[in-house]
PDB file of C-alpha atoms in Angstrom:
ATOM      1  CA  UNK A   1       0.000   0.000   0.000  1.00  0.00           C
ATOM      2  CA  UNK A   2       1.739   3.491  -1.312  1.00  0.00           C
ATOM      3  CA  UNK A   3       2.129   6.086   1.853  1.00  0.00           C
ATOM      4  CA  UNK A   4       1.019   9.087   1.141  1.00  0.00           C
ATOM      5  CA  UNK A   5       3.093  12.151   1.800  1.00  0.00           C
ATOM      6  CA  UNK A   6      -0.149  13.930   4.381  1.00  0.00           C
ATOM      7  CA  UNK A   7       0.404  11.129   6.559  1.00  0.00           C
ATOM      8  CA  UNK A   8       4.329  13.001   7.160  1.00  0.00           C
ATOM      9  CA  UNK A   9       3.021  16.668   6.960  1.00  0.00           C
ATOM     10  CA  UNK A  10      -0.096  16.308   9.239  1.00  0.00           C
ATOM     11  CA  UNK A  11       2.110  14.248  11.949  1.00  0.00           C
ATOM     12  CA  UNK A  12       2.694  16.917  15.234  1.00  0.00           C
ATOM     13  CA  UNK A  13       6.667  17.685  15.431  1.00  0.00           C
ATOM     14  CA  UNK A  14       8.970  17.766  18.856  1.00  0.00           C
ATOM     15  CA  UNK A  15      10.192  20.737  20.831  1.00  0.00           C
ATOM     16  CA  UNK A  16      12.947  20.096  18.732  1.00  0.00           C
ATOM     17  CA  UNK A  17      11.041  20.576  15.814  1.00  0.00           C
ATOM     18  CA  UNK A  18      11.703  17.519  13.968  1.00  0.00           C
ATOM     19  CA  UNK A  19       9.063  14.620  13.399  1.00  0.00           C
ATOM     20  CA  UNK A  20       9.110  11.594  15.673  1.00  0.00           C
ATOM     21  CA  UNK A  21      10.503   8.424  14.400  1.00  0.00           C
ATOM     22  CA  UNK A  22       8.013   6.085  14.225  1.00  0.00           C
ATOM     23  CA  UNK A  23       6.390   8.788  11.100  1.00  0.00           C
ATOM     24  CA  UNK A  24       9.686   7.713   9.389  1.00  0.00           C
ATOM     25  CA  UNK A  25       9.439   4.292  10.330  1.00  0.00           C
ATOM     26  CA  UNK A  26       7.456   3.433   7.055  1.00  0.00           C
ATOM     27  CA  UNK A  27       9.345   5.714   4.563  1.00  0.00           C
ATOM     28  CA  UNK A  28      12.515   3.728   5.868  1.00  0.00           C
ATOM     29  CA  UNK A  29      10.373   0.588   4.905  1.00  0.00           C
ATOM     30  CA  UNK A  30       9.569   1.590   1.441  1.00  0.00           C
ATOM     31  CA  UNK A  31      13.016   2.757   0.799  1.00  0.00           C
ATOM     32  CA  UNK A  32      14.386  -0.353   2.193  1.00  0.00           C
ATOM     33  CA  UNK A  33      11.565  -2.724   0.013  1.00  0.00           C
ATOM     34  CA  UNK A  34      12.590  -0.463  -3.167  1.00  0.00           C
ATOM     35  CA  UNK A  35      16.659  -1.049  -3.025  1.00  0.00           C
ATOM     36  CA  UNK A  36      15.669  -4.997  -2.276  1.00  0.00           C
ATOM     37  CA  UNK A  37      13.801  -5.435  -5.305  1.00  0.00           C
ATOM     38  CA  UNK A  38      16.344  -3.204  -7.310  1.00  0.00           C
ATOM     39  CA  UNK A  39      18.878  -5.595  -5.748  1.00  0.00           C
ATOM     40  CA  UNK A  40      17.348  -8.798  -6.530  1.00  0.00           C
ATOM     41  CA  UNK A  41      16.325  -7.873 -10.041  1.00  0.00           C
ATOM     42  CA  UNK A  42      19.764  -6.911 -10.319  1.00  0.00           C
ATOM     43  CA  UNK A  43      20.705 -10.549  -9.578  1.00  0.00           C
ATOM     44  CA  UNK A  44      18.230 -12.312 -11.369  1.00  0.00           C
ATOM     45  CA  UNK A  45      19.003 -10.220 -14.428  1.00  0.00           C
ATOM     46  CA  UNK A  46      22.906 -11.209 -14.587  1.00  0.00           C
ATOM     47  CA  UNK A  47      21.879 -14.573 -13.957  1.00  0.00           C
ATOM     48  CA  UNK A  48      20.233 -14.515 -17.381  1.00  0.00           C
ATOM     49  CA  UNK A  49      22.487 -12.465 -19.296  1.00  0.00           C
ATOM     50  CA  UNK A  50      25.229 -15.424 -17.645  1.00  0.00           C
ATOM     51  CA  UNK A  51      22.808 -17.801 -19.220  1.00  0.00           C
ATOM     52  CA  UNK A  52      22.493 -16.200 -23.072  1.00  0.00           C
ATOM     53  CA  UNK A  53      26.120 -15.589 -22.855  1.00  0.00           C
ATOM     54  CA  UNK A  54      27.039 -19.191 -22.029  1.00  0.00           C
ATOM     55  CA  UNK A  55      24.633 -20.773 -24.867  1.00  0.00           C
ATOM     56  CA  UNK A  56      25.596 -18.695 -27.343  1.00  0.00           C
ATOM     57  CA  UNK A  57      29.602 -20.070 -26.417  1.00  0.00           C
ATOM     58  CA  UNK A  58      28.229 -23.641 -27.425  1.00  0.00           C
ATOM     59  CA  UNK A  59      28.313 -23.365 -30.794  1.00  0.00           C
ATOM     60  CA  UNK A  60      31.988 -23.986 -31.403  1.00  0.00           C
ATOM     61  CA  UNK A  61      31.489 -27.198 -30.122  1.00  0.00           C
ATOM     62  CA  UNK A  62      31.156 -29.366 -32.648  1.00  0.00           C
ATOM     63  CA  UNK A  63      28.625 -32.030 -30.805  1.00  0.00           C
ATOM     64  CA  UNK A  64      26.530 -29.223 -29.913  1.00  0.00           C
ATOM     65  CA  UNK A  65      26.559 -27.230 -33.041  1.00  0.00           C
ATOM     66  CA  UNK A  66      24.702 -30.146 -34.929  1.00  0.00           C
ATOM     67  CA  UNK A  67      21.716 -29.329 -32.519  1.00  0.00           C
ATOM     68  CA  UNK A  68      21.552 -25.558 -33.225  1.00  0.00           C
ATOM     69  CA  UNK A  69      21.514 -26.760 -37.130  1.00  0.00           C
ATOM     70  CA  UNK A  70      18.604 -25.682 -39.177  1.00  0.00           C
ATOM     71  CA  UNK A  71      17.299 -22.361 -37.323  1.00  0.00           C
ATOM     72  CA  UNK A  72      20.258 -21.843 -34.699  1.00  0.00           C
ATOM     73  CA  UNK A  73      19.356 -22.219 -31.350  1.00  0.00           C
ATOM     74  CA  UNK A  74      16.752 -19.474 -31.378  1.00  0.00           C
ATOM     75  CA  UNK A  75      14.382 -21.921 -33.163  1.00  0.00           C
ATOM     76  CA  UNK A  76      14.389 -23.295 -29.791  1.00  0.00           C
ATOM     77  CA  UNK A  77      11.238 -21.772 -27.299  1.00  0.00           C
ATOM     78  CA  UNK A  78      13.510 -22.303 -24.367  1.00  0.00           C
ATOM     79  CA  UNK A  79      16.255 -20.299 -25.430  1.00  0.00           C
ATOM     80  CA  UNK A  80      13.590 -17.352 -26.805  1.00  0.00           C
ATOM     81  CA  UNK A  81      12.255 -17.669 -23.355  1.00  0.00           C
ATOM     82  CA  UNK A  82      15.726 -16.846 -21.980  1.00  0.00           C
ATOM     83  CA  UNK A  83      16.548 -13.771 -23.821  1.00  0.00           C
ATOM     84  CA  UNK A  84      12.938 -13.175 -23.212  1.00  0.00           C
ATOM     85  CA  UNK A  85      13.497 -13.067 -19.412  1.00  0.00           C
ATOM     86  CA  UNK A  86      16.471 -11.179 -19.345  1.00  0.00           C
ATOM     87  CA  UNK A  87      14.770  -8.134 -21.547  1.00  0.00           C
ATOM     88  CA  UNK A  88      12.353  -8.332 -19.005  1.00  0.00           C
ATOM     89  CA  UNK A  89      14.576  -7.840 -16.048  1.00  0.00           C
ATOM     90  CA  UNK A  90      16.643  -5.511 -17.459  1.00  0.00           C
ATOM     91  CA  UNK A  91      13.582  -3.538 -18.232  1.00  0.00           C
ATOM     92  CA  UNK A  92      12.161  -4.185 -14.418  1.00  0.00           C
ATOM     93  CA  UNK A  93      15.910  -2.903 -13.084  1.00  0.00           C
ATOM     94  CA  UNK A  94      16.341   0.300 -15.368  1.00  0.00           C
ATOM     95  CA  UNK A  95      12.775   1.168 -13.790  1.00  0.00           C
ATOM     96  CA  UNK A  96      13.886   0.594 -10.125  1.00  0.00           C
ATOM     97  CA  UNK A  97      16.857   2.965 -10.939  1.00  0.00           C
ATOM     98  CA  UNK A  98      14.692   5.528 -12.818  1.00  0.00           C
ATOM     99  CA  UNK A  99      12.385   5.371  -9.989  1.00  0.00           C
ATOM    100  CA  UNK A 100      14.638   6.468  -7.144  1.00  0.00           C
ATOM    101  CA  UNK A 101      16.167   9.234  -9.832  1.00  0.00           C
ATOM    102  CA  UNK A 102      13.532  10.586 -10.937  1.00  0.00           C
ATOM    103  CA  UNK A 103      10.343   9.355  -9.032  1.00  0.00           C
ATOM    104  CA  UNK A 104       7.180   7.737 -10.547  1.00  0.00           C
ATOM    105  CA  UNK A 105       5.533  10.150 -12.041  1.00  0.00           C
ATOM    106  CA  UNK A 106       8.181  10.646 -14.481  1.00  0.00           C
ATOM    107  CA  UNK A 107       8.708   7.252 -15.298  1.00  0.00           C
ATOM    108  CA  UNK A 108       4.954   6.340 -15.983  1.00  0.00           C
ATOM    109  CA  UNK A 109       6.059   4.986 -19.699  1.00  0.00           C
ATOM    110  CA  UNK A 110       8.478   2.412 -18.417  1.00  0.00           C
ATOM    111  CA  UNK A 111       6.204   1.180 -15.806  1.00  0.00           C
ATOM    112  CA  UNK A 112       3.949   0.679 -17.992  1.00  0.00           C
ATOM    113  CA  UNK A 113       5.526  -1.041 -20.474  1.00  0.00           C
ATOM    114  CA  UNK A 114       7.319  -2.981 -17.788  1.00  0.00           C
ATOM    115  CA  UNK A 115       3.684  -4.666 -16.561  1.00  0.00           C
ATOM    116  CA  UNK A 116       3.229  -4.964 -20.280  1.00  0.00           C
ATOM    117  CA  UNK A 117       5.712  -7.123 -20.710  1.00  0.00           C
ATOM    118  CA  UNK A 118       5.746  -9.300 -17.677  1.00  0.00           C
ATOM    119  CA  UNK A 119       1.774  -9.792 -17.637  1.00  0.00           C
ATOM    120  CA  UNK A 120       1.626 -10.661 -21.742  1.00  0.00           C
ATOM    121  CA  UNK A 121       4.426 -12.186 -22.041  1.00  0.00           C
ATOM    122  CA  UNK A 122       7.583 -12.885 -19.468  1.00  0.00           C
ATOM    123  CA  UNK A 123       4.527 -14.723 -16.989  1.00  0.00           C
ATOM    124  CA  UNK A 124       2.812 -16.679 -19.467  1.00  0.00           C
ATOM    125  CA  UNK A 125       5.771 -18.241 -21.596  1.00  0.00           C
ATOM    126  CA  UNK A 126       8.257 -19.071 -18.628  1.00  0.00           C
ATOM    127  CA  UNK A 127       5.637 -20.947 -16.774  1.00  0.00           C
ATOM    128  CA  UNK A 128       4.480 -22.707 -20.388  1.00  0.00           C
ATOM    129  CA  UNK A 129       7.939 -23.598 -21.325  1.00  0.00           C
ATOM    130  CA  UNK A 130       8.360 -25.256 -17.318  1.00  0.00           C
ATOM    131  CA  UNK A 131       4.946 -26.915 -17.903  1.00  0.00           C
ATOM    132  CA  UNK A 132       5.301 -27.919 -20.885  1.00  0.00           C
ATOM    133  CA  UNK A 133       8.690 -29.320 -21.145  1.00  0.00           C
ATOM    134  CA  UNK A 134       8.400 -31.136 -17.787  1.00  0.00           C
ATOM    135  CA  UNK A 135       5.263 -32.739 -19.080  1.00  0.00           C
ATOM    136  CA  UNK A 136       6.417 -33.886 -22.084  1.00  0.00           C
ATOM    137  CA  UNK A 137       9.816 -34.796 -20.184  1.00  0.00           C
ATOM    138  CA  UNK A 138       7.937 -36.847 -18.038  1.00  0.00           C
ATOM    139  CA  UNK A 139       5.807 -38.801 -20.388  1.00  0.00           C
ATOM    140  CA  UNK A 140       8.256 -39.256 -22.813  1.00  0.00           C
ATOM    141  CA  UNK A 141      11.992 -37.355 -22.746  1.00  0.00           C
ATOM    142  CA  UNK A 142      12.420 -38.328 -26.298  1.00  0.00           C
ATOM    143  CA  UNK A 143       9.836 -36.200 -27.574  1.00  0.00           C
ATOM    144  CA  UNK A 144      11.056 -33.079 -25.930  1.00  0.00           C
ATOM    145  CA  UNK A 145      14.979 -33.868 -24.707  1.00  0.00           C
ATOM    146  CA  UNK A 146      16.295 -36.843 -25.909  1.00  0.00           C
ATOM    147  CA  UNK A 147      18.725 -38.814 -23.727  1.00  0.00           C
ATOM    148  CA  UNK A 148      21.806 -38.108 -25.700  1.00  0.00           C
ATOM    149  CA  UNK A 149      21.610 -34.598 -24.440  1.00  0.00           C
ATOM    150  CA  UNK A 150      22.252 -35.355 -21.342  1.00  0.00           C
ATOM    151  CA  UNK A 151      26.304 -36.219 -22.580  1.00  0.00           C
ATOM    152  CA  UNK A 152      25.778 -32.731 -24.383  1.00  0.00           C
ATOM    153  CA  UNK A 153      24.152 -30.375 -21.885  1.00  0.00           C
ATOM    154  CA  UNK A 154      24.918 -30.302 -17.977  1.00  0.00           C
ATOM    155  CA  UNK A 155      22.033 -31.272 -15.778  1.00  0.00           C
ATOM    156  CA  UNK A 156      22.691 -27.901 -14.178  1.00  0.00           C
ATOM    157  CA  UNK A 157      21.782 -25.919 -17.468  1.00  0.00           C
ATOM    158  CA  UNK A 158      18.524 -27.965 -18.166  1.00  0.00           C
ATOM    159  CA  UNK A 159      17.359 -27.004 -14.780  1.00  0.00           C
ATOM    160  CA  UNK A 160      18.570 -23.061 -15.160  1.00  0.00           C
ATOM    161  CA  UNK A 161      16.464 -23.169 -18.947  1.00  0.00           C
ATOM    162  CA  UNK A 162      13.401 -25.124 -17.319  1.00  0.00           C
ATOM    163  CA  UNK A 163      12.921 -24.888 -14.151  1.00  0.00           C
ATOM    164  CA  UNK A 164      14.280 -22.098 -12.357  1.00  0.00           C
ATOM    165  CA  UNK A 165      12.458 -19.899 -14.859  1.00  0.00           C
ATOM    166  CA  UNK A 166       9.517 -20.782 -12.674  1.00  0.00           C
ATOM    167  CA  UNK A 167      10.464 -19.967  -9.068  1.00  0.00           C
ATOM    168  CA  UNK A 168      11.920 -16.473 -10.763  1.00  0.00           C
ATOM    169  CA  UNK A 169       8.557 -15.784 -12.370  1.00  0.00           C
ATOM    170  CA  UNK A 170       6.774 -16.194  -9.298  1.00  0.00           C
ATOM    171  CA  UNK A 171       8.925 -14.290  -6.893  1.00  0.00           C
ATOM    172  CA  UNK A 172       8.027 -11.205  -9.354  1.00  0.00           C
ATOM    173  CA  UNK A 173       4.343 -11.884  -8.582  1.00  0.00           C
ATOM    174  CA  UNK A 174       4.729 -11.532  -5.059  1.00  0.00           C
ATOM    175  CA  UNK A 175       7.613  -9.246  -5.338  1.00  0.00           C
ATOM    176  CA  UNK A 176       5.312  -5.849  -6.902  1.00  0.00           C
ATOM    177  CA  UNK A 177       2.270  -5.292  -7.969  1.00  0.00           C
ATOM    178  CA  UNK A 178       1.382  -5.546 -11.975  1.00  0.00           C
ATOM    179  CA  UNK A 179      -1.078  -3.713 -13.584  1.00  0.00           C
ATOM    180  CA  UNK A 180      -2.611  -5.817 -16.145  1.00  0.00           C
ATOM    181  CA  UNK A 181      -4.485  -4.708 -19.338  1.00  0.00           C
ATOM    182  CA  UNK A 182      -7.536  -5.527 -20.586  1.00  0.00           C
ATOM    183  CA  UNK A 183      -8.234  -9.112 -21.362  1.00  0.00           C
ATOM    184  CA  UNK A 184      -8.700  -8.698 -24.795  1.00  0.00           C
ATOM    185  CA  UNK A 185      -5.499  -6.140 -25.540  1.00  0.00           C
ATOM    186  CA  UNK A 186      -2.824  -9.001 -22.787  1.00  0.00           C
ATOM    187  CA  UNK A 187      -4.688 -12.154 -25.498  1.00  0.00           C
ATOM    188  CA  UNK A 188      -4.011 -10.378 -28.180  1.00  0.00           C
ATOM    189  CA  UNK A 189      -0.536  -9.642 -27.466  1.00  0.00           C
ATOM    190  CA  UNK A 190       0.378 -13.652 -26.538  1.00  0.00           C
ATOM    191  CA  UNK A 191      -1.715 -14.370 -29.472  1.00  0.00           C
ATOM    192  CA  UNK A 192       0.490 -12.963 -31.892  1.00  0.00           C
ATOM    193  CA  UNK A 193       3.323 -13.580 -29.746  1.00  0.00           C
ATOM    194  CA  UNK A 194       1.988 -17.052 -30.517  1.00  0.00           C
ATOM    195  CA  UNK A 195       1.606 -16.694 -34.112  1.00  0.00           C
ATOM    196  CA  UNK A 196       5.239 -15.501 -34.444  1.00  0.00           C
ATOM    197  CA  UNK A 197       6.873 -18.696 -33.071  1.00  0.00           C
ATOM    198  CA  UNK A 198       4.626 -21.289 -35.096  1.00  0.00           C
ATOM    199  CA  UNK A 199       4.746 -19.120 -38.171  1.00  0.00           C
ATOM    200  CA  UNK A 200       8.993 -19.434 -37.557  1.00  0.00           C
ATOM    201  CA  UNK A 201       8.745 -23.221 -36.568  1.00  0.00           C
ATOM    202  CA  UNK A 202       6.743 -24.263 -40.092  1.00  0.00           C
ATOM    203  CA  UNK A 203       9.465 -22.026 -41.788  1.00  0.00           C
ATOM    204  CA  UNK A 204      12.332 -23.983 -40.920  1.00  0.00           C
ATOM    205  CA  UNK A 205      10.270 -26.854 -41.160  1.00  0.00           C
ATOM    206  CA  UNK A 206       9.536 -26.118 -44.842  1.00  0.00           C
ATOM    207  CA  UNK A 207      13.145 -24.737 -45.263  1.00  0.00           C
ATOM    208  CA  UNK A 208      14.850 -28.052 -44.122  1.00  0.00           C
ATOM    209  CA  UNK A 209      12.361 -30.599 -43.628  1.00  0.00           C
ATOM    210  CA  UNK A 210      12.938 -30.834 -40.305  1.00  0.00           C
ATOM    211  CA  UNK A 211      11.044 -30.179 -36.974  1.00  0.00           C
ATOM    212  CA  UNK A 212      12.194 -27.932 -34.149  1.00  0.00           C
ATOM    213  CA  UNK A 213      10.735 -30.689 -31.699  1.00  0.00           C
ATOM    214  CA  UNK A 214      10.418 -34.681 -32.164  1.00  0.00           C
ATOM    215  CA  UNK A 215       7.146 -34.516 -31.048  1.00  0.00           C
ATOM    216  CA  UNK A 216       5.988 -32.470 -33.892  1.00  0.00           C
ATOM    217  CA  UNK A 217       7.184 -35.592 -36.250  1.00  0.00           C
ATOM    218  CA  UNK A 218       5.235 -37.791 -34.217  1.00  0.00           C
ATOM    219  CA  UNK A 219       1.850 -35.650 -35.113  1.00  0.00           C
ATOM    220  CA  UNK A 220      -0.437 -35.511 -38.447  1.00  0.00           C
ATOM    221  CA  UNK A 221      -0.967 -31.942 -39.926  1.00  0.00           C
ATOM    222  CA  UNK A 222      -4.632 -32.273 -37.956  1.00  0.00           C
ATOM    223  CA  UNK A 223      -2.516 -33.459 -34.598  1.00  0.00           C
ATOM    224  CA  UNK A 224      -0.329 -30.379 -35.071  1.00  0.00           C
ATOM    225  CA  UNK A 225      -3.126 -27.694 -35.462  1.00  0.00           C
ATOM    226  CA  UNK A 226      -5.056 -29.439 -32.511  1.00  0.00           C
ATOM    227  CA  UNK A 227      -1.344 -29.153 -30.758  1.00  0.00           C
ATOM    228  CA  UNK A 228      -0.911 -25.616 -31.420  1.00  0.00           C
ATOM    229  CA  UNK A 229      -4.409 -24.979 -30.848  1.00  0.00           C
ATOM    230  CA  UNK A 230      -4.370 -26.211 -27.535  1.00  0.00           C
ATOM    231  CA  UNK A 231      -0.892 -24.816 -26.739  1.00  0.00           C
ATOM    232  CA  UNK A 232      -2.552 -21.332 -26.928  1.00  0.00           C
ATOM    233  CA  UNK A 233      -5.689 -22.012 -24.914  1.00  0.00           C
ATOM    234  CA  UNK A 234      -2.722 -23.262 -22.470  1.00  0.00           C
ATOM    235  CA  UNK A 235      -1.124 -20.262 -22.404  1.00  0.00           C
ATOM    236  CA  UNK A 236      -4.237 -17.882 -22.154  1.00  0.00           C
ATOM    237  CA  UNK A 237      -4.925 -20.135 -19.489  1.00  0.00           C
ATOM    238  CA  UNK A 238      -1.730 -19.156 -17.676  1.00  0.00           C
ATOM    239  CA  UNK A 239      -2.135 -15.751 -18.756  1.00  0.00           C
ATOM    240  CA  UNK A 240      -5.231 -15.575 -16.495  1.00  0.00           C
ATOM    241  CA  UNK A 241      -3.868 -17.481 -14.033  1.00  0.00           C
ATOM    242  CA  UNK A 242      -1.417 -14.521 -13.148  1.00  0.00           C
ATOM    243  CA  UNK A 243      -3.550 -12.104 -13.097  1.00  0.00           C
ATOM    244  CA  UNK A 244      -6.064 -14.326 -10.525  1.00  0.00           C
ATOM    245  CA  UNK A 245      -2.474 -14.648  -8.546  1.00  0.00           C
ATOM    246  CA  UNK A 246      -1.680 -10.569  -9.008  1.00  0.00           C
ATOM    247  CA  UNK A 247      -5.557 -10.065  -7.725  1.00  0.00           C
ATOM    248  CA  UNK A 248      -5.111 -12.317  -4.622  1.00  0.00           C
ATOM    249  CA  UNK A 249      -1.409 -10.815  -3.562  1.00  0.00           C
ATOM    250  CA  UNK A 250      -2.260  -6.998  -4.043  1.00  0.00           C
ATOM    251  CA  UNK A 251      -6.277  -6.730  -4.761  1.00  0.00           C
ATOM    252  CA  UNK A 252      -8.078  -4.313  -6.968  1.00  0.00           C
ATOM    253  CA  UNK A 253      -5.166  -1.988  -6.377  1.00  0.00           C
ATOM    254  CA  UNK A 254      -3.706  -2.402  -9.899  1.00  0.00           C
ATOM    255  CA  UNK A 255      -6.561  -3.501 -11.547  1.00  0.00           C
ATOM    256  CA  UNK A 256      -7.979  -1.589 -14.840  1.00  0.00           C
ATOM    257  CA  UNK A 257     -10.422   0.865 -14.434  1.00  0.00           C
ATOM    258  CA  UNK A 258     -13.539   0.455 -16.876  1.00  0.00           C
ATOM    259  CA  UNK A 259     -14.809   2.774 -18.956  1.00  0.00           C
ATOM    260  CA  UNK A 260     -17.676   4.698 -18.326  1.00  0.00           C
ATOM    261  CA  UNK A 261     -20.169   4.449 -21.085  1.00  0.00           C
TER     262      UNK A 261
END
């Protein structure tokens, strides 16, 4: 909950004329809550640039260059995701900085686009890439990450690309409060968000006659529209999902006002 600057003015000063410290007390605590989240999206962001920087090294190897054949690596959802993540906290720590520069009124843009981007987008696909890859991981590896990789790939970096994605994701949810956009303007967005990737995965598919994923293989052109198809409604379903979670942590606070008629 923001304090508000009356609750300072109106408060009765000492003979000394200064105000008494408990007044302080919760400007101390929103200063203090502000450089923790600077610091920790800080963190999270060099973790991620660390991660890009480190996958893009592989290709010189000449075991894992065969994989990032046909499309490069960014054919790949996971590693999108990752570059994806690390705009996003990049974006969320510029704004921290801004903030304490310049205040929030100045920085309204940035905010904005910030929620933008987390709510559409950074949310939705880092908890549909951990879903989905553990699913399919767990029902069959060879469909999503075949065993050889395992010779190819630490265990380490398959858990940094799919599953401490999550955990990040989430902290940010509890973290601040996001202002979401309207329903149909936050679908829309993952929608052609959506559209992008598939349109880029037939591509190379058409390009080289081969598919980004072995499950796609495995599917009939009906199978993969049902597949994609459902993928979406998966994601939407996410995408609502965080904003159910962003309503229970922080209320109607940062909710969308309607328009009056």
């Amino acid at each position: 909950m923001p304090y508000s600057t009356s609750a300072v003015t109106h408060t009765r000063k000492d003979a000394r004329g200064k105000l008494p410290e408990s007044s302080m007390a919760p400007w101390s605590e929103l200063a203090m809550t502000r450089t923790c989240t600077c610091i920790y999206h800080f963190l999270v962001l060099s973790w991620y640039i660390f991660l890009n920087y480190y996958i893009s090294q592989q290709g010189g190897d000449q075991q894992k260059s065969k994989i990032f054949l046909n499309g490069g690596h960014w054919k790949y959802l996971t590693f999108l995701n990752l570059l994806l993540q690390a705009i996003f906290f990049g974006v969320a720590c510029m704004e921290d900085v801004l903030k304490r520069i310049k205040g929030e009124k100045d920085i309204k843009f940035m905010t904005t686009f910030r929620d933008l981007l987390f709510t559409t987008l950074a949310f939705p696909i880092s908890t549909f890439v951990f879903l989905s890859f553990w699913i399919l991981f767990l029902y069959d590896r060879e469909l999503v990450y075949p065993k050889a990789l395992d010779g190819i790939f630490p265990v380490w970096l398959n858990h940094a690309m799919h599953t401490s994605i999550l955990p990040f994701s989430l902290v940010e949810v509890m973290l601040r409060p996001h202002c979401y956009p309207r329903k149909k303007k936050g679908l829309t967005v993952l929608a052609g968000a959506s559209i992008m990737y598939i349109t880029r995965v037939l591509w190379i598919y058409s390009d080289t006659g081969t598919w980004v994923y072995p499950v796609f293989a495995k599917l009939s052109p009906v199978g993969l529209t049902a597949f994609f198809s459902l993928s979406y409604i998966f994601s939407a379903g996410i995408y609502l999902l965080g904003e159910k979670l962003n309503h229970w942590k922080w209320g109607d606070a940062m909710q969308p006002r309607k328009k009056r008629k």
